[in-house]
Short mmCIF file of C-alpha atoms in Angstrom, two decimals:
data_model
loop_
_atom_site.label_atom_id
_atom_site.label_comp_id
_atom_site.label_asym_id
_atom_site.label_seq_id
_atom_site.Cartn_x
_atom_site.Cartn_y
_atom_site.Cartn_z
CA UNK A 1 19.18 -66.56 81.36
CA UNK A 2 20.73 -64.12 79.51
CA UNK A 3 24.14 -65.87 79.77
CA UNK A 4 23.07 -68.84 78.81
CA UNK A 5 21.56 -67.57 75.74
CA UNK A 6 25.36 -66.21 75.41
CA UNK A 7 26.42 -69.33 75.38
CA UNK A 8 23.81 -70.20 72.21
CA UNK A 9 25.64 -67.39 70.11
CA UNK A 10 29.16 -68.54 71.18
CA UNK A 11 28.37 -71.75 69.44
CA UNK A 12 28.07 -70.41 66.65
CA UNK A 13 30.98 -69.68 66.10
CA UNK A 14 33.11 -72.40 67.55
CA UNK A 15 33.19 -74.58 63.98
CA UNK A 16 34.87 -70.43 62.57
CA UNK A 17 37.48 -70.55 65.30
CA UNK A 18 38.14 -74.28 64.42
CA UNK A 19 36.08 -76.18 66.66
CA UNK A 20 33.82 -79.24 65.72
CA UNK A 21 31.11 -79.00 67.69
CA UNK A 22 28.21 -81.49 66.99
CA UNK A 23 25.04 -83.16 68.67
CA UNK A 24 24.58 -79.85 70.42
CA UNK A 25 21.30 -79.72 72.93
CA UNK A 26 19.88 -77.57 74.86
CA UNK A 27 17.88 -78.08 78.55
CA UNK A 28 15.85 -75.17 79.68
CA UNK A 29 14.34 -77.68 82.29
CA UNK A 30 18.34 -78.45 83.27
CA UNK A 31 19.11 -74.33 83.17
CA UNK A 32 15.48 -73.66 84.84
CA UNK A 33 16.10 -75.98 87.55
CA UNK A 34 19.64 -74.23 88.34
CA UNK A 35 18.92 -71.31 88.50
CA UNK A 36 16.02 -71.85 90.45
CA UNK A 37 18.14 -73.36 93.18
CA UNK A 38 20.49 -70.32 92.95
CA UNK A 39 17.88 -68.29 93.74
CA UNK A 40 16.80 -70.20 96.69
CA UNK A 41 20.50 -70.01 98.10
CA UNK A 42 20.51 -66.21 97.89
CA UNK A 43 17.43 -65.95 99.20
CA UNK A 44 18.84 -68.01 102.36
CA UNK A 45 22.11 -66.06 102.27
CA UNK A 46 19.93 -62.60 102.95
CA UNK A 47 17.64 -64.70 105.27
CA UNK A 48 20.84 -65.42 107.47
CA UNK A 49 22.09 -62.09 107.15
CA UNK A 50 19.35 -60.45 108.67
CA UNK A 51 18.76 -62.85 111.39
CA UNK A 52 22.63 -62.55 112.37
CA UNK A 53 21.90 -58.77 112.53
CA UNK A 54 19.35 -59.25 115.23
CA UNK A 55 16.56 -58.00 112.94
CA UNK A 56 13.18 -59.12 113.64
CA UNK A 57 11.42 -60.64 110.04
CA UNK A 58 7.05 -59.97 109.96
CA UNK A 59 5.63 -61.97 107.49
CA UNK A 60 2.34 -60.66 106.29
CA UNK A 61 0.86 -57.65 104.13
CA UNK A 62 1.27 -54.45 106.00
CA UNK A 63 -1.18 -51.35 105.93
CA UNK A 64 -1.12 -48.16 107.49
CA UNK A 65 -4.21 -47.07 109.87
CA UNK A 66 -4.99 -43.90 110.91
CA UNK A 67 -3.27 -44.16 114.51
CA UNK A 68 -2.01 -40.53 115.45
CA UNK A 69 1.23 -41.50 114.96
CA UNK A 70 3.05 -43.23 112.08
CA UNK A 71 1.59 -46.81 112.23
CA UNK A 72 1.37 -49.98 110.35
CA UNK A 73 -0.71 -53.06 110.95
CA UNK A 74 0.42 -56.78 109.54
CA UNK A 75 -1.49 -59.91 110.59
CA UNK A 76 -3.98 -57.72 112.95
CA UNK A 77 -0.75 -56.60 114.97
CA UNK A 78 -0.08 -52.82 115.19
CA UNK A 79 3.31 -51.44 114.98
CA UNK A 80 5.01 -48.04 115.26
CA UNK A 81 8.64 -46.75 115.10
CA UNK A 82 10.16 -42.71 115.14
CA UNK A 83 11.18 -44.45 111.48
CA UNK A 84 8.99 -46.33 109.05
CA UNK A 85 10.48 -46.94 105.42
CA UNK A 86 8.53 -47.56 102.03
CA UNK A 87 10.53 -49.99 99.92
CA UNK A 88 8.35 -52.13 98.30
CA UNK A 89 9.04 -52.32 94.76
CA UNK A 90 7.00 -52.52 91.67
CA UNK A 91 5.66 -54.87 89.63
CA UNK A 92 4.94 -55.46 85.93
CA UNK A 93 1.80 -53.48 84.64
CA UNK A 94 -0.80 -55.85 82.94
CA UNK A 95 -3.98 -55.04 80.73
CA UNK A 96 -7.55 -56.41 81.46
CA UNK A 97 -9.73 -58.60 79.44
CA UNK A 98 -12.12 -55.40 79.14
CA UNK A 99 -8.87 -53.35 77.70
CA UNK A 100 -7.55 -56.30 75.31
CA UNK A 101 -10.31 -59.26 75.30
CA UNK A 102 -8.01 -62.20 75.84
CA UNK A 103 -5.10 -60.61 77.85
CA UNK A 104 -4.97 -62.63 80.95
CA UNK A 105 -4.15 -65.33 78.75
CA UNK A 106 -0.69 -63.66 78.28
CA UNK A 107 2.20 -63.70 80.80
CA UNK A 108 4.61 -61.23 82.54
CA UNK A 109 8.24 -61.00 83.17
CA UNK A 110 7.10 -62.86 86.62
CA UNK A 111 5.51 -65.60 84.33
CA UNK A 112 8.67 -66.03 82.49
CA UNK A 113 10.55 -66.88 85.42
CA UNK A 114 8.01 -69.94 85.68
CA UNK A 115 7.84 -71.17 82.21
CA UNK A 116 8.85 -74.80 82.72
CA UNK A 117 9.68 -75.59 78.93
CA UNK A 118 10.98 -73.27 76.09
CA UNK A 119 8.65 -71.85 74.19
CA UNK A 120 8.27 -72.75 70.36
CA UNK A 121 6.42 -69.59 69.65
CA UNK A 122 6.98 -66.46 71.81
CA UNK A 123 5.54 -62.39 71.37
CA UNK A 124 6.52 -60.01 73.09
CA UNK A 125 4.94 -56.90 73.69
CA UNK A 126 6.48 -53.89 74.20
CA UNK A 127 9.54 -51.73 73.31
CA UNK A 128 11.36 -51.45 76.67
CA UNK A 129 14.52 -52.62 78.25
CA UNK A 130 12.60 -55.97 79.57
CA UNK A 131 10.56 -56.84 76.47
CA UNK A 132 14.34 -56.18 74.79
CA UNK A 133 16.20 -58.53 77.13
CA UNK A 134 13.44 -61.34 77.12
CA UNK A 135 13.18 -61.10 73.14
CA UNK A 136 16.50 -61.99 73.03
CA UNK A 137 16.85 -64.62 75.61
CA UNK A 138 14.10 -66.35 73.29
CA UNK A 139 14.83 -65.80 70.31
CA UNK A 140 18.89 -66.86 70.82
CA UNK A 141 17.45 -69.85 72.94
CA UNK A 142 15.48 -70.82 69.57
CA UNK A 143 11.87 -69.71 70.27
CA UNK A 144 10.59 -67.96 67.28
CA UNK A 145 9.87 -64.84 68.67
CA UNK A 146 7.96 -61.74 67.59
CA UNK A 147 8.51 -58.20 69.29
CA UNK A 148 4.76 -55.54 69.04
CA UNK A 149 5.97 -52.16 69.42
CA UNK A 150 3.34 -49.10 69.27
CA UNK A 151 6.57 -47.64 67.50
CA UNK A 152 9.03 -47.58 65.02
CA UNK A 153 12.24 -48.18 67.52
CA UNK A 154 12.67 -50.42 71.28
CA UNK A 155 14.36 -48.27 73.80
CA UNK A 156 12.90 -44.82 73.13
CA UNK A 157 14.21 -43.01 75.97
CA UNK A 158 16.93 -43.62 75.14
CA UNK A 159 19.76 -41.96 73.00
CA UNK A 160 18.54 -42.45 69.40
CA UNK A 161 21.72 -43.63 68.64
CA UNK A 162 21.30 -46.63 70.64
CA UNK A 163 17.72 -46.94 69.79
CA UNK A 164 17.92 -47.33 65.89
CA UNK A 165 21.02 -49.80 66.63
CA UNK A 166 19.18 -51.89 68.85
CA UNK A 167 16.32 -52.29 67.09
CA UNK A 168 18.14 -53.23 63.69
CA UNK A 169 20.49 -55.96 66.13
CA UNK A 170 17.15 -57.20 67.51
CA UNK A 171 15.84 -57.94 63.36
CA UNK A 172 19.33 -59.23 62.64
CA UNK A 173 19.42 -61.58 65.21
CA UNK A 174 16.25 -63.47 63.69
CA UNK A 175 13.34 -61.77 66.26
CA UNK A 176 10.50 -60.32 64.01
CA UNK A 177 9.45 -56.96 65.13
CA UNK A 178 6.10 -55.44 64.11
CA UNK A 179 6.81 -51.36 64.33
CA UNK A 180 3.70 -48.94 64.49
CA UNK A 181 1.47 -51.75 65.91
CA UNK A 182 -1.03 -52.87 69.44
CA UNK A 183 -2.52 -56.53 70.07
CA UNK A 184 -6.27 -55.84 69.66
CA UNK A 185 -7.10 -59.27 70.77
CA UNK A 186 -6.05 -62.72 72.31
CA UNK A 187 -7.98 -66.17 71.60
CA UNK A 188 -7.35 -69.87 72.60
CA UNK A 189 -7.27 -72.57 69.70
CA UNK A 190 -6.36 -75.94 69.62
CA UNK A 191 -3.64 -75.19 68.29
CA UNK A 192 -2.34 -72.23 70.94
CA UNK A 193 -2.71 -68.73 70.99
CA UNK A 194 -3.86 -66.35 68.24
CA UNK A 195 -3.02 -62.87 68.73
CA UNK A 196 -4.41 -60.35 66.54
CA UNK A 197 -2.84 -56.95 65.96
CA UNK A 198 -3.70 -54.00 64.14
CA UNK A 199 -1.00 -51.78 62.67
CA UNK A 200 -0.68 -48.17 61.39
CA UNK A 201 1.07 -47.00 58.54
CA UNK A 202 2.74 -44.05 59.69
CA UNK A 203 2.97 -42.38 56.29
CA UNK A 204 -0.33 -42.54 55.69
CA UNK A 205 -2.60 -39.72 57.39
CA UNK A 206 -5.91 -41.90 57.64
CA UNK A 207 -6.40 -43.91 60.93
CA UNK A 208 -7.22 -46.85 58.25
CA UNK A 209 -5.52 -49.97 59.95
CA UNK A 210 -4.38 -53.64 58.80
CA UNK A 211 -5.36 -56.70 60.75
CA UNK A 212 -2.96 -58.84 61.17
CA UNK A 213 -2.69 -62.56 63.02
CA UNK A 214 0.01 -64.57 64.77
CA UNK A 215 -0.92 -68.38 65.34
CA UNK A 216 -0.42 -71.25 66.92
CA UNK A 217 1.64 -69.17 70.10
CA UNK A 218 2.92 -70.90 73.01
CA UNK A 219 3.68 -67.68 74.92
CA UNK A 220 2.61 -64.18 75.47
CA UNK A 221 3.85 -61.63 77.35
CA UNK A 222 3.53 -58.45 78.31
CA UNK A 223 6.24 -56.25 78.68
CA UNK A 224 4.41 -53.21 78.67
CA UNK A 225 5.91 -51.42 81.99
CA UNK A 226 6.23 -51.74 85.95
CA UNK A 227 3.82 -49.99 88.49
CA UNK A 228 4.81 -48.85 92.05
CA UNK A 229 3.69 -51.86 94.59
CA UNK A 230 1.49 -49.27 96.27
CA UNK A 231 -2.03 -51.30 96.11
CA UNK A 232 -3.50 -52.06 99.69
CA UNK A 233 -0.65 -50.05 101.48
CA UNK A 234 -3.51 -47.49 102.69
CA UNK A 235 -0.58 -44.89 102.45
CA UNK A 236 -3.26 -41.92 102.15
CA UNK A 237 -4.31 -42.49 105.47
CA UNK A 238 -0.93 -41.26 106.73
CA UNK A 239 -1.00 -38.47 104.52
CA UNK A 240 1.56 -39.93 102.29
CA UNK A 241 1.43 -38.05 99.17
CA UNK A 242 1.12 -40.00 95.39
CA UNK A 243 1.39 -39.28 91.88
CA UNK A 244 -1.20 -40.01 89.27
CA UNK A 245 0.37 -43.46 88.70
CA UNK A 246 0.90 -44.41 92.37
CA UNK A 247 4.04 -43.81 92.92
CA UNK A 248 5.06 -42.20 96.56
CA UNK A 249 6.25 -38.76 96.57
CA UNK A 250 9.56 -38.31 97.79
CA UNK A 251 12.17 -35.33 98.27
CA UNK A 252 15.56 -35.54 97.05
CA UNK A 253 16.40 -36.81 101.22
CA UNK A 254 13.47 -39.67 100.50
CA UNK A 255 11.19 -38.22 102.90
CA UNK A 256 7.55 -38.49 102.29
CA UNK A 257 4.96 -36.05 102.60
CA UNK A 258 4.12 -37.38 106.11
CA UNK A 259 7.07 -36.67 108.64
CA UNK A 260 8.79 -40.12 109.84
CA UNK A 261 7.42 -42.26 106.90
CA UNK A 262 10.23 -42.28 103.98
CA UNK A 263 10.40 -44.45 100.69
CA UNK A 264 13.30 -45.55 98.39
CA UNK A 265 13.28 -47.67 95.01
CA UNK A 266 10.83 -48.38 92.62
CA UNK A 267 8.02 -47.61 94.33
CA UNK A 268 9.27 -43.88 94.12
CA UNK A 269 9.06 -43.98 90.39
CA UNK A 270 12.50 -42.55 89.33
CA UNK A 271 15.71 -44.52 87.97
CA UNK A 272 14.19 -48.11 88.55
CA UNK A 273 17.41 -50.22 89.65
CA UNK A 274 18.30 -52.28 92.42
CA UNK A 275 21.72 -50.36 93.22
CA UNK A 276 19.80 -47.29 93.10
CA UNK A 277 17.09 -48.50 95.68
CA UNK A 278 20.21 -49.75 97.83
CA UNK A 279 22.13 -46.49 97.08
CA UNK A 280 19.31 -44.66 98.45
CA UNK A 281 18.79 -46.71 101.51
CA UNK A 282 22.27 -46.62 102.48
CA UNK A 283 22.31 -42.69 102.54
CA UNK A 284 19.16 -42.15 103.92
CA UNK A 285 20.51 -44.32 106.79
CA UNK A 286 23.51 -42.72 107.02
CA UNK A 287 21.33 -39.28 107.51
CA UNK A 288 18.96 -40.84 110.13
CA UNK A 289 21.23 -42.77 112.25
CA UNK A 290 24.77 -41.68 111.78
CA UNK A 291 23.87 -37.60 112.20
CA UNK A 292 24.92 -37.23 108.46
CA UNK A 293 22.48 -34.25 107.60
CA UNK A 294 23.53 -33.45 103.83
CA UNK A 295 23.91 -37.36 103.37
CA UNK A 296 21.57 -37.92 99.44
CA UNK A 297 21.38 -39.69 96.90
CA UNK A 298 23.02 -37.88 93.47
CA UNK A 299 20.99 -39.25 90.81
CA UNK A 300 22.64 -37.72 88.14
CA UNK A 301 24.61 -39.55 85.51
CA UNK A 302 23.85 -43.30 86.97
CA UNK A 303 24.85 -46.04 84.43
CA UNK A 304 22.46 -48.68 83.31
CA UNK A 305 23.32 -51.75 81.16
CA UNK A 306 20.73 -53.33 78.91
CA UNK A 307 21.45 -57.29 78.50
CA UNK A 308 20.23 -57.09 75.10
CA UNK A 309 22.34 -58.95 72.08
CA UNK A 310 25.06 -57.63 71.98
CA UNK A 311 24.80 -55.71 75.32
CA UNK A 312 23.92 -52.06 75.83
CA UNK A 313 25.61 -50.17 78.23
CA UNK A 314 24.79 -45.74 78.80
CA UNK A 315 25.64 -43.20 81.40
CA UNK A 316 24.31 -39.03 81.40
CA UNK A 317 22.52 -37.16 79.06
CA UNK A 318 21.49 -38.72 75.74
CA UNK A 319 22.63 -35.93 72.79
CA UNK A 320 18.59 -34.78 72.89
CA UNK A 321 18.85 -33.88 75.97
CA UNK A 322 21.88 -32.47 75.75
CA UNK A 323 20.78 -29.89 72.99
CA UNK A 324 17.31 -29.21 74.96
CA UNK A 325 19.30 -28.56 78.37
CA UNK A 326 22.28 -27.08 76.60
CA UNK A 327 21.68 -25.57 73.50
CA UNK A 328 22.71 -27.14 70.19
CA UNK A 329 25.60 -24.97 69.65
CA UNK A 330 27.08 -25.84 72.77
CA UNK A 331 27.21 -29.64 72.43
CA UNK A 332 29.41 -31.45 70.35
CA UNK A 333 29.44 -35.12 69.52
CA UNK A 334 32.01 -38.35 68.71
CA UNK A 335 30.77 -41.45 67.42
CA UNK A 336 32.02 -44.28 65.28
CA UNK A 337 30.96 -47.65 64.72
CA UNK A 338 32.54 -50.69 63.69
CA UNK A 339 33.37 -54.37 63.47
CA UNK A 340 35.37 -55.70 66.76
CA UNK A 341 38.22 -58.54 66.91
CA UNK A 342 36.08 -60.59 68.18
CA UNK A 343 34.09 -61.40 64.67
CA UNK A 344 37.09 -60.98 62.18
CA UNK A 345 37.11 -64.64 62.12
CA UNK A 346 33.42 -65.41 62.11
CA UNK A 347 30.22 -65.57 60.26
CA UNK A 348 28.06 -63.77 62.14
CA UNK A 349 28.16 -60.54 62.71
CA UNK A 350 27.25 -57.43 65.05
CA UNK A 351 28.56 -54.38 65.27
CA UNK A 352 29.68 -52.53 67.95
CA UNK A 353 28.77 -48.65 68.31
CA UNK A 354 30.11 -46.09 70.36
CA UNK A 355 28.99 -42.37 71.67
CA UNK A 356 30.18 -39.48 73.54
CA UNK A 357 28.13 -36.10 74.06
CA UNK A 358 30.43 -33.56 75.23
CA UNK A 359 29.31 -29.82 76.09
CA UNK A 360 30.68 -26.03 76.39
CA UNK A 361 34.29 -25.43 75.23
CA UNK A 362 35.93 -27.61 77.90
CA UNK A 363 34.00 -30.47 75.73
CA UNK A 364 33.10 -31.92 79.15
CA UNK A 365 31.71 -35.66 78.61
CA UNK A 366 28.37 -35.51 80.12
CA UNK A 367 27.19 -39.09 77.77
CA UNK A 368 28.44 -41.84 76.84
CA UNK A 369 26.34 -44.31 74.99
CA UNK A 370 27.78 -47.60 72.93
CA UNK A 371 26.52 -51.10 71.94
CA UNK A 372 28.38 -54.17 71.57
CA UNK A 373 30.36 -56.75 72.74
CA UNK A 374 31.85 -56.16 76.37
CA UNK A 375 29.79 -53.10 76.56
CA UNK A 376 28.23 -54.29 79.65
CA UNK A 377 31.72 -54.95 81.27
CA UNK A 378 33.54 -51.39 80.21
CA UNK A 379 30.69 -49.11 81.32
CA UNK A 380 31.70 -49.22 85.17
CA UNK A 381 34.41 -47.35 84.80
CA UNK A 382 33.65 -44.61 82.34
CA UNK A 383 31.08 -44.32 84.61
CA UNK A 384 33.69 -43.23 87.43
CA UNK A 385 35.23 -40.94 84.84
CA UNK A 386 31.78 -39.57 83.77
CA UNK A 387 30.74 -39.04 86.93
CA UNK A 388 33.89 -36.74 88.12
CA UNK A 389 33.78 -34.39 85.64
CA UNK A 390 35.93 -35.93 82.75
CA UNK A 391 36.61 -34.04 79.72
CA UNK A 392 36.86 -35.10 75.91
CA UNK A 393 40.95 -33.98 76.91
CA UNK A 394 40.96 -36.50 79.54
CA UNK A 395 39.90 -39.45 77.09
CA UNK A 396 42.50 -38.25 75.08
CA UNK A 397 45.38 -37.93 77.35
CA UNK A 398 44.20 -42.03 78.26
CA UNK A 399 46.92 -44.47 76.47
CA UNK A 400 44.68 -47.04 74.66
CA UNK A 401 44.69 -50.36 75.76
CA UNK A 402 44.88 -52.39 72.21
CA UNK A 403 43.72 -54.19 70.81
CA UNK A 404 39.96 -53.80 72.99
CA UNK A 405 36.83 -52.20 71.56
CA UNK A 406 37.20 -49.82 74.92
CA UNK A 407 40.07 -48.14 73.22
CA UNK A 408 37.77 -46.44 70.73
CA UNK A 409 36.26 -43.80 73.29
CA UNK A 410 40.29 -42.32 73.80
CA UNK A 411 41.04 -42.57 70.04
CA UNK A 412 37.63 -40.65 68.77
CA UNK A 413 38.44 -38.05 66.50
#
């Protein structure tokens, strides 16, 4: 989705790079229907690879009983192993009617995957990387698209660097963001949706609070976090330890409280990615069956790419928590900004933005934040860097490949 909305941006610019380009249009039932079917082919591809591994596939919704030993029951059928694993996900967090009257008539990111026309009129709700990514997609695709934040900025945990940039690409790019405000209610008309919000004025110290209404919308959805698929599990009758939110409790090998039982991904609650979750597994399997003792996952300094417009890509501390960790005399920072090659020649704009924190006299790079075309693409490998210890020096002593935007972080003075 996101490279197809790409695509929408690319053309652009074609007529400022010479191209006539005319009668343009645009199929989301066309793009819908392919990537649907890719999908369904990876979904065979992993169906084939574990049947040619000899691993036996239980449909059904497993619980744990209260067997003496480790023990889960699918279908009625009880099953036990020295080894039982917790890996099943999250989900997107929704509110009730009773919390937001109307809310069920809004969608999540699992809804948007099913949406079998584009939207005219799209909100979003909520400041995080999703509600980011699928404000874009929309908006770029040609929805008109809003973006509710309880905020001033998307992105929040984020380096502020990256936050403020976002958020002003997001406005730039066409999607209207209301900052500092909550939906307080959902109705059906004839006509669509109407969502009505209330929003604070931050400089003013009264809780006084403008009403505000967005008509005739095709689609809501709520992008207003993920919770730990945990419901129905029964884990507590193991004695599997959760937090407040659900999540499992897990050491840094992924065992649970319960000896035997183990759990790795999102339902753990920390660094929510799919090559973390696989990470994870891997090295908890090289520990259980391969005699590897010591074998963890490091979750330190793991990059993450936002597929936001233009792309976000981050690895390590943020400068914030730099300084907290640190001390603010013992972190110093590069940053620059500007216009890449890419958009001498056209139009429209965005600007790329770039970020190291470095600490203690050795100026030892332990962030790297930046925003902008290719970002997604160039993160991998500072990542490597990064991730063996790297110093400001060793960007330095890097001959520049030119003319890139990557050359920036060994040029920064």
């Amino acid at each position: 989705m996101w490279n197809a909305a790409v695509h929408a941006e690319l053309l652009h610019d074609h007529s400022d790079y010479g191209y006539e380009v005319e009668n343009i249009r645009f199929s989301w039932e066309t793009l819908k229907a392919k990537r649907d079917a890719y999908v369904s082919h990876l979904n065979r591809i992993y169906r084939n690879n574990l049947d040619k591994a000899k691993i036996q596939t239980i449909q059904g919704h497993a619980r744990f009983t209260s067997d003496p030993e480790p023990t889960v029951e699918v279908n009625g059928r009880k099953y036990t192993a020295p080894h039982i694993l917790i890996a099943t996900g999250g989900q997107p967090s929704v509110l009730s009617d009773a919390e937001v009257p109307g809310a069920s008539l809004g969608i999540t990111s699992d809804g948007f995957f099913e949406l079998e026309s584009l939207p005219k009129r799209s909100v979003i709700v909520g400041a995080g990387y999703i509600a980011v990514e699928i404000a874009g997609i929309l908006s770029t695709l040609g929805s008109k698209t809003s973006l509710i934040i309880r905020q001033t900025g998307v992105l929040r945990t984020f380096d502020n660097f990256i936050s403020t940039n976002c958020t002003k690409e997001l406005q730039n790019s066409g999607v209207d963001i209301w900052k500092n405000s909550q939906v307080k209610s959902v109705c059906k008309t004839d006509k669509g949706l109407e969502v009505t919000l209330t929003t604070k004025d931050p400089e003013k110290k009264s809780d006084e609070e403008k009403i505000n209404r967005l008509q005739e919308v095709d689609c809501l959805l709520w992008a207003i976090g993920r919770q730990p698929n945990t419901s129905g599990l029964n884990v507590g009758e193991m004695g599997v330890d959760t937090d407040e939110r659900g999540h499992i409790v897990v050491d840094e090998f992924q065992n649970t409280t319960r000896q035997g039982i183990y759990a790795v991904g999102d339902v753990c609650g920390k660094a929510l990615l799919t090559p973390v979750a696989i990470a994870a597994g891997r090295k908890l399997a090289h520990r259980l069956f391969e005699g590897k003792k010591d074998s963890k996952l490091d979750y330190s300094s793991i990059p993450t790419v936002v597929f936001s417009h233009p792309p976000i890509g981050t690895v390590g501390l943020t400068e914030e928590e730099a300084v907290k960790t640190r001390g603010k005399e013992n972190v110093k920072i590069y940053k620059t900004s500007f216009t890449p090659m890419y958009h001498a020649l056209t139009s429209r704009k965005s600007q790329c933005i770039m970020k190291l924190v470095c600490v203690g006299k050795e100026e030892k790079v332990v962030g790297l934040h930046m925003q902008g075309l290719g970002c997604d693409e160039m993160l991998q490998g500072f990542a490597v860097a990064i991730k063996i210890g790297a110093t400001k020096a060793d960007f330095d002593k890097t001959i520049a490949i030119h003319p890139t935007s990557s050359e920036e972080f060994v040029t920064m003075r």
